[in-house]
């Protein structure tokens, strides 16, 4: 199986300025992400960025990067341009790994790519895992997904779904069985779909929920979901997240299971 990992990275971040360049055990975070991705089965790993500083940091550590326009409204638009620059064919598989996931499991990247390869009716693939706490279930920053019987996504939401009508009648004190699923922000695409996606009109429900993947569902595309038993390594959104990840690397827990 051949696929490309694309890592979108830009400097602008309201909660953590210059986040892709944040030092983690002596290396910029985006380089740490790329090194993890390189331990997957990807044929190539490429950072897509609008920043020469990020591109230079990648180059200094042997990571390939392409410079994209600075006016892209989303990561998907940036990756669509990267597909063009790399000359990817219509059916080539692409996995979008976020640039703030220095603990990403290479096996999860492989699973998302393989799922898309095997599910020809799907335009995209992604991942999820069971939610273990009521707090996460109720948290609007934790995106939930509900699946069809065949493992394709029915809907994504920031709301607690599925809503357990009888069990939650007097308040949410426990989770339904089976456990609700938390969506993990990793995506597989075929390059042709990825190039077309930014040109699709935004869906009203996408704007309401602020979830870009709902555009694909609204336009009738299918999203296959890989369900893992456990949660992936923590991403970095805040200074507190960064310190936790730094502590893990300092304790020797930041290396990949394949390393």
CSV table of C-alpha atoms in Angstrom, one decimal:
chain,number,residue,atom,x,y,z
A,1,UNK,CA,0.0,0.0,0.0
A,2,UNK,CA,1.4,3.4,-1.0
A,3,UNK,CA,0.3,6.6,0.5
A,4,UNK,CA,1.5,10.2,1.3
A,5,UNK,CA,1.3,11.9,4.7
A,6,UNK,CA,0.7,15.6,4.5
A,7,UNK,CA,1.2,17.7,7.6
A,8,UNK,CA,-0.4,21.2,7.4
A,9,UNK,CA,1.5,23.7,9.6
A,10,UNK,CA,1.2,27.5,10.0
A,11,UNK,CA,2.6,29.8,12.6
A,12,UNK,CA,-0.7,31.6,13.5
A,13,UNK,CA,-2.2,30.3,16.7
A,14,UNK,CA,-4.2,32.2,19.3
A,15,UNK,CA,-3.4,30.0,22.2
A,16,UNK,CA,0.1,29.0,21.4
A,17,UNK,CA,2.1,31.4,19.1
A,18,UNK,CA,4.6,29.8,16.8
A,19,UNK,CA,3.3,26.4,17.8
A,20,UNK,CA,4.8,24.2,15.0
A,21,UNK,CA,8.3,25.5,16.1
A,22,UNK,CA,7.8,24.9,19.8
A,23,UNK,CA,10.8,23.0,21.2
A,24,UNK,CA,10.2,19.4,22.3
A,25,UNK,CA,13.3,17.7,23.6
A,26,UNK,CA,15.5,19.6,21.2
A,27,UNK,CA,13.4,19.5,18.0
A,28,UNK,CA,10.6,21.6,16.7
A,29,UNK,CA,7.2,20.1,17.2
A,30,UNK,CA,6.4,19.8,13.5
A,31,UNK,CA,9.6,17.8,13.1
A,32,UNK,CA,8.6,15.5,15.9
A,33,UNK,CA,5.3,14.9,14.1
A,34,UNK,CA,7.0,14.2,10.8
A,35,UNK,CA,9.4,11.8,12.5
A,36,UNK,CA,6.4,9.8,13.9
A,37,UNK,CA,4.7,9.8,10.5
A,38,UNK,CA,7.9,8.5,8.9
A,39,UNK,CA,7.6,5.4,11.0
A,40,UNK,CA,4.3,4.6,9.4
A,41,UNK,CA,4.1,2.8,6.0
A,42,UNK,CA,4.0,6.2,4.1
A,43,UNK,CA,5.9,6.4,0.9
A,44,UNK,CA,6.6,10.1,1.7
A,45,UNK,CA,6.0,12.6,4.5
A,46,UNK,CA,5.6,16.2,3.5
A,47,UNK,CA,4.9,19.3,5.6
A,48,UNK,CA,2.7,21.9,3.8
A,49,UNK,CA,3.3,25.4,5.2
A,50,UNK,CA,3.0,29.0,4.4
A,51,UNK,CA,6.0,29.9,6.6
A,52,UNK,CA,9.6,30.0,5.4
A,53,UNK,CA,10.6,29.6,9.1
A,54,UNK,CA,8.8,26.3,9.3
A,55,UNK,CA,10.1,25.2,5.9
A,56,UNK,CA,13.7,26.1,7.0
A,57,UNK,CA,13.3,24.2,10.3
A,58,UNK,CA,12.1,21.1,8.5
A,59,UNK,CA,14.9,21.3,6.0
A,60,UNK,CA,17.4,21.6,8.8
A,61,UNK,CA,16.2,18.3,10.2
A,62,UNK,CA,15.8,16.3,7.0
A,63,UNK,CA,12.0,16.8,6.7
A,64,UNK,CA,10.6,17.6,3.3
A,65,UNK,CA,8.4,20.7,3.1
A,66,UNK,CA,6.5,22.6,0.4
A,67,UNK,CA,5.6,26.3,0.6
A,68,UNK,CA,1.9,27.1,0.0
A,69,UNK,CA,0.0,30.3,-0.3
A,70,UNK,CA,-0.6,32.2,2.9
A,71,UNK,CA,-4.3,33.0,2.2
A,72,UNK,CA,-5.8,29.5,2.6
A,73,UNK,CA,-8.9,29.5,4.8
A,74,UNK,CA,-8.3,26.0,6.0
A,75,UNK,CA,-5.9,23.1,6.3
A,76,UNK,CA,-7.7,21.3,3.5
A,77,UNK,CA,-7.1,24.1,1.1
A,78,UNK,CA,-3.5,24.1,2.0
A,79,UNK,CA,-3.2,20.3,1.4
A,80,UNK,CA,-5.1,20.6,-1.9
A,81,UNK,CA,-2.4,23.0,-3.1
A,82,UNK,CA,0.3,20.6,-1.8
A,83,UNK,CA,-1.3,17.8,-3.8
A,84,UNK,CA,-0.9,19.9,-6.9
A,85,UNK,CA,2.7,20.8,-6.1
A,86,UNK,CA,3.6,17.1,-5.5
A,87,UNK,CA,1.8,16.0,-8.7
A,88,UNK,CA,-0.3,13.4,-6.9
A,89,UNK,CA,-2.7,11.4,-9.1
A,90,UNK,CA,-6.5,11.3,-8.7
A,91,UNK,CA,-6.5,7.9,-6.8
A,92,UNK,CA,-3.4,8.4,-4.8
A,93,UNK,CA,-4.0,8.1,-1.0
A,94,UNK,CA,-3.2,11.0,1.3
A,95,UNK,CA,-3.4,11.0,5.1
A,96,UNK,CA,-3.7,14.4,6.8
A,97,UNK,CA,-1.8,14.3,10.1
A,98,UNK,CA,-2.2,17.5,12.2
A,99,UNK,CA,1.0,19.4,12.9
A,100,UNK,CA,0.3,19.5,16.7
A,101,UNK,CA,0.3,15.7,17.2
A,102,UNK,CA,3.8,14.8,18.3
A,103,UNK,CA,2.6,11.6,19.9
A,104,UNK,CA,0.7,10.3,16.9
A,105,UNK,CA,0.8,6.5,16.6
A,106,UNK,CA,2.3,5.4,13.3
A,107,UNK,CA,0.0,2.4,13.4
A,108,UNK,CA,-3.1,4.7,13.4
A,109,UNK,CA,-1.8,6.5,10.3
A,110,UNK,CA,-1.5,3.1,8.6
A,111,UNK,CA,-5.0,2.1,9.7
A,112,UNK,CA,-6.6,5.2,8.3
A,113,UNK,CA,-4.8,4.8,5.0
A,114,UNK,CA,-5.7,1.1,4.8
A,115,UNK,CA,-9.3,1.7,5.6
A,116,UNK,CA,-9.7,4.2,2.8
A,117,UNK,CA,-8.0,1.8,0.4
A,118,UNK,CA,-10.4,-1.0,1.3
A,119,UNK,CA,-13.6,1.1,1.4
A,120,UNK,CA,-14.0,2.1,-2.2
A,121,UNK,CA,-17.4,3.7,-1.6
A,122,UNK,CA,-15.8,6.2,0.9
A,123,UNK,CA,-14.3,9.5,-0.2
A,124,UNK,CA,-12.6,10.0,3.2
A,125,UNK,CA,-11.5,8.0,6.2
A,126,UNK,CA,-10.9,9.0,9.8
A,127,UNK,CA,-10.6,7.6,13.3
A,128,UNK,CA,-12.5,7.4,16.6
A,129,UNK,CA,-12.3,5.8,20.0
A,130,UNK,CA,-14.7,5.1,22.9
A,131,UNK,CA,-15.3,8.0,25.3
A,132,UNK,CA,-14.5,7.0,28.9
A,133,UNK,CA,-15.8,9.9,30.9
A,134,UNK,CA,-19.0,11.9,31.2
A,135,UNK,CA,-17.0,15.1,31.2
A,136,UNK,CA,-15.6,14.3,27.8
A,137,UNK,CA,-19.1,13.3,26.5
A,138,UNK,CA,-20.5,16.7,27.5
A,139,UNK,CA,-17.5,18.8,26.4
A,140,UNK,CA,-18.2,20.7,23.1
A,141,UNK,CA,-14.5,20.7,22.3
A,142,UNK,CA,-14.7,16.9,22.2
A,143,UNK,CA,-16.2,16.0,18.8
A,144,UNK,CA,-18.4,12.9,18.8
A,145,UNK,CA,-19.3,10.7,15.8
A,146,UNK,CA,-22.2,8.2,15.3
A,147,UNK,CA,-21.7,5.3,12.9
A,148,UNK,CA,-23.8,3.2,10.5
A,149,UNK,CA,-23.7,-0.6,10.9
A,150,UNK,CA,-21.0,-0.7,8.2
A,151,UNK,CA,-18.7,1.6,10.0
A,152,UNK,CA,-19.4,4.7,7.9
A,153,UNK,CA,-20.1,8.0,9.6
A,154,UNK,CA,-23.7,9.1,10.1
A,155,UNK,CA,-23.0,12.4,11.8
A,156,UNK,CA,-20.3,14.3,13.7
A,157,UNK,CA,-21.2,16.8,16.4
A,158,UNK,CA,-19.9,18.8,19.3
A,159,UNK,CA,-23.1,17.9,21.1
A,160,UNK,CA,-23.3,14.7,23.2
A,161,UNK,CA,-24.5,12.1,20.7
A,162,UNK,CA,-26.2,9.6,20.8
A,163,UNK,CA,-28.5,11.1,23.4
A,164,UNK,CA,-29.6,8.4,25.8
A,165,UNK,CA,-33.3,9.5,26.2
A,166,UNK,CA,-34.2,7.3,29.1
A,167,UNK,CA,-30.9,7.1,30.8
A,168,UNK,CA,-30.4,10.8,30.8
A,169,UNK,CA,-33.9,11.7,31.9
A,170,UNK,CA,-32.7,12.9,35.3
A,171,UNK,CA,-29.2,14.1,34.2
A,172,UNK,CA,-26.1,12.6,32.7
A,173,UNK,CA,-24.6,10.5,35.4
A,174,UNK,CA,-23.2,7.7,33.3
A,175,UNK,CA,-22.5,6.9,29.7
A,176,UNK,CA,-24.7,4.7,27.4
A,177,UNK,CA,-23.6,1.2,26.5
A,178,UNK,CA,-21.9,0.9,24.0
A,179,UNK,CA,-19.8,3.9,24.8
A,180,UNK,CA,-20.1,7.0,22.6
A,181,UNK,CA,-17.3,7.6,20.2
A,182,UNK,CA,-14.8,10.5,20.2
A,183,UNK,CA,-13.6,11.6,16.8
A,184,UNK,CA,-9.9,11.8,16.3
A,185,UNK,CA,-8.7,14.6,13.9
A,186,UNK,CA,-6.8,12.5,11.3
A,187,UNK,CA,-8.1,12.1,7.8
A,188,UNK,CA,-7.5,10.0,4.7
A,189,UNK,CA,-8.5,11.2,1.3
A,190,UNK,CA,-8.0,10.3,-2.3
A,191,UNK,CA,-6.0,13.1,-3.9
A,192,UNK,CA,-8.7,13.9,-6.5
A,193,UNK,CA,-11.3,14.3,-3.7
A,194,UNK,CA,-9.0,16.5,-1.6
A,195,UNK,CA,-8.4,18.8,-4.6
A,196,UNK,CA,-12.1,19.1,-5.1
A,197,UNK,CA,-13.2,19.4,-1.5
A,198,UNK,CA,-12.3,23.1,-0.9
A,199,UNK,CA,-14.4,24.1,-4.0
A,200,UNK,CA,-17.5,22.5,-2.6
A,201,UNK,CA,-20.0,25.0,-1.1
A,202,UNK,CA,-20.0,25.0,2.7
A,203,UNK,CA,-22.8,23.2,4.3
A,204,UNK,CA,-25.1,25.1,6.7
A,205,UNK,CA,-24.6,22.4,9.3
A,206,UNK,CA,-20.8,22.7,8.9
A,207,UNK,CA,-21.0,26.4,9.7
A,208,UNK,CA,-23.2,25.7,12.7
A,209,UNK,CA,-21.1,23.0,14.3
A,210,UNK,CA,-17.7,24.5,13.0
A,211,UNK,CA,-16.8,21.0,11.7
A,212,UNK,CA,-15.4,20.9,8.2
A,213,UNK,CA,-16.0,17.1,7.7
A,214,UNK,CA,-19.7,17.7,7.7
A,215,UNK,CA,-19.3,19.4,4.3
A,216,UNK,CA,-18.4,16.0,2.9
A,217,UNK,CA,-21.5,14.3,4.4
A,218,UNK,CA,-23.8,17.1,3.4
A,219,UNK,CA,-22.7,16.7,-0.2
A,220,UNK,CA,-23.4,12.9,-0.1
A,221,UNK,CA,-19.8,11.6,0.3
A,222,UNK,CA,-19.1,8.8,2.7
A,223,UNK,CA,-16.5,8.8,5.5
A,224,UNK,CA,-15.2,5.5,6.8
A,225,UNK,CA,-14.2,5.4,10.5
A,226,UNK,CA,-11.5,3.3,12.1
A,227,UNK,CA,-12.4,2.6,15.7
A,228,UNK,CA,-9.4,2.0,18.0
A,229,UNK,CA,-9.7,0.6,21.5
A,230,UNK,CA,-7.9,3.4,23.2
A,231,UNK,CA,-7.3,7.1,22.9
A,232,UNK,CA,-4.3,8.4,20.9
A,233,UNK,CA,-1.5,10.4,22.4
A,234,UNK,CA,-2.4,13.9,23.5
A,235,UNK,CA,-2.2,16.7,21.0
A,236,UNK,CA,-0.9,20.2,21.8
A,237,UNK,CA,-3.4,23.1,21.8
A,238,UNK,CA,-2.3,25.1,24.9
A,239,UNK,CA,0.9,25.9,26.8
A,240,UNK,CA,-0.2,23.4,29.4
A,241,UNK,CA,-0.5,20.7,26.7
A,242,UNK,CA,3.0,21.5,25.5
A,243,UNK,CA,4.5,21.1,29.0
A,244,UNK,CA,2.8,17.8,29.4
A,245,UNK,CA,4.2,16.5,26.1
A,246,UNK,CA,7.7,17.9,27.0
A,247,UNK,CA,7.5,16.0,30.3
A,248,UNK,CA,6.7,12.8,28.5
A,249,UNK,CA,9.6,13.2,26.1
A,250,UNK,CA,11.9,14.0,29.0
A,251,UNK,CA,10.7,10.8,30.7
A,252,UNK,CA,11.5,8.8,27.6
A,253,UNK,CA,7.8,8.2,26.8
A,254,UNK,CA,7.8,10.2,23.6
A,255,UNK,CA,9.3,7.7,21.3
A,256,UNK,CA,7.1,5.8,18.9
A,257,UNK,CA,6.2,2.1,19.6
A,258,UNK,CA,7.9,1.3,16.4
A,259,UNK,CA,11.1,3.2,17.2
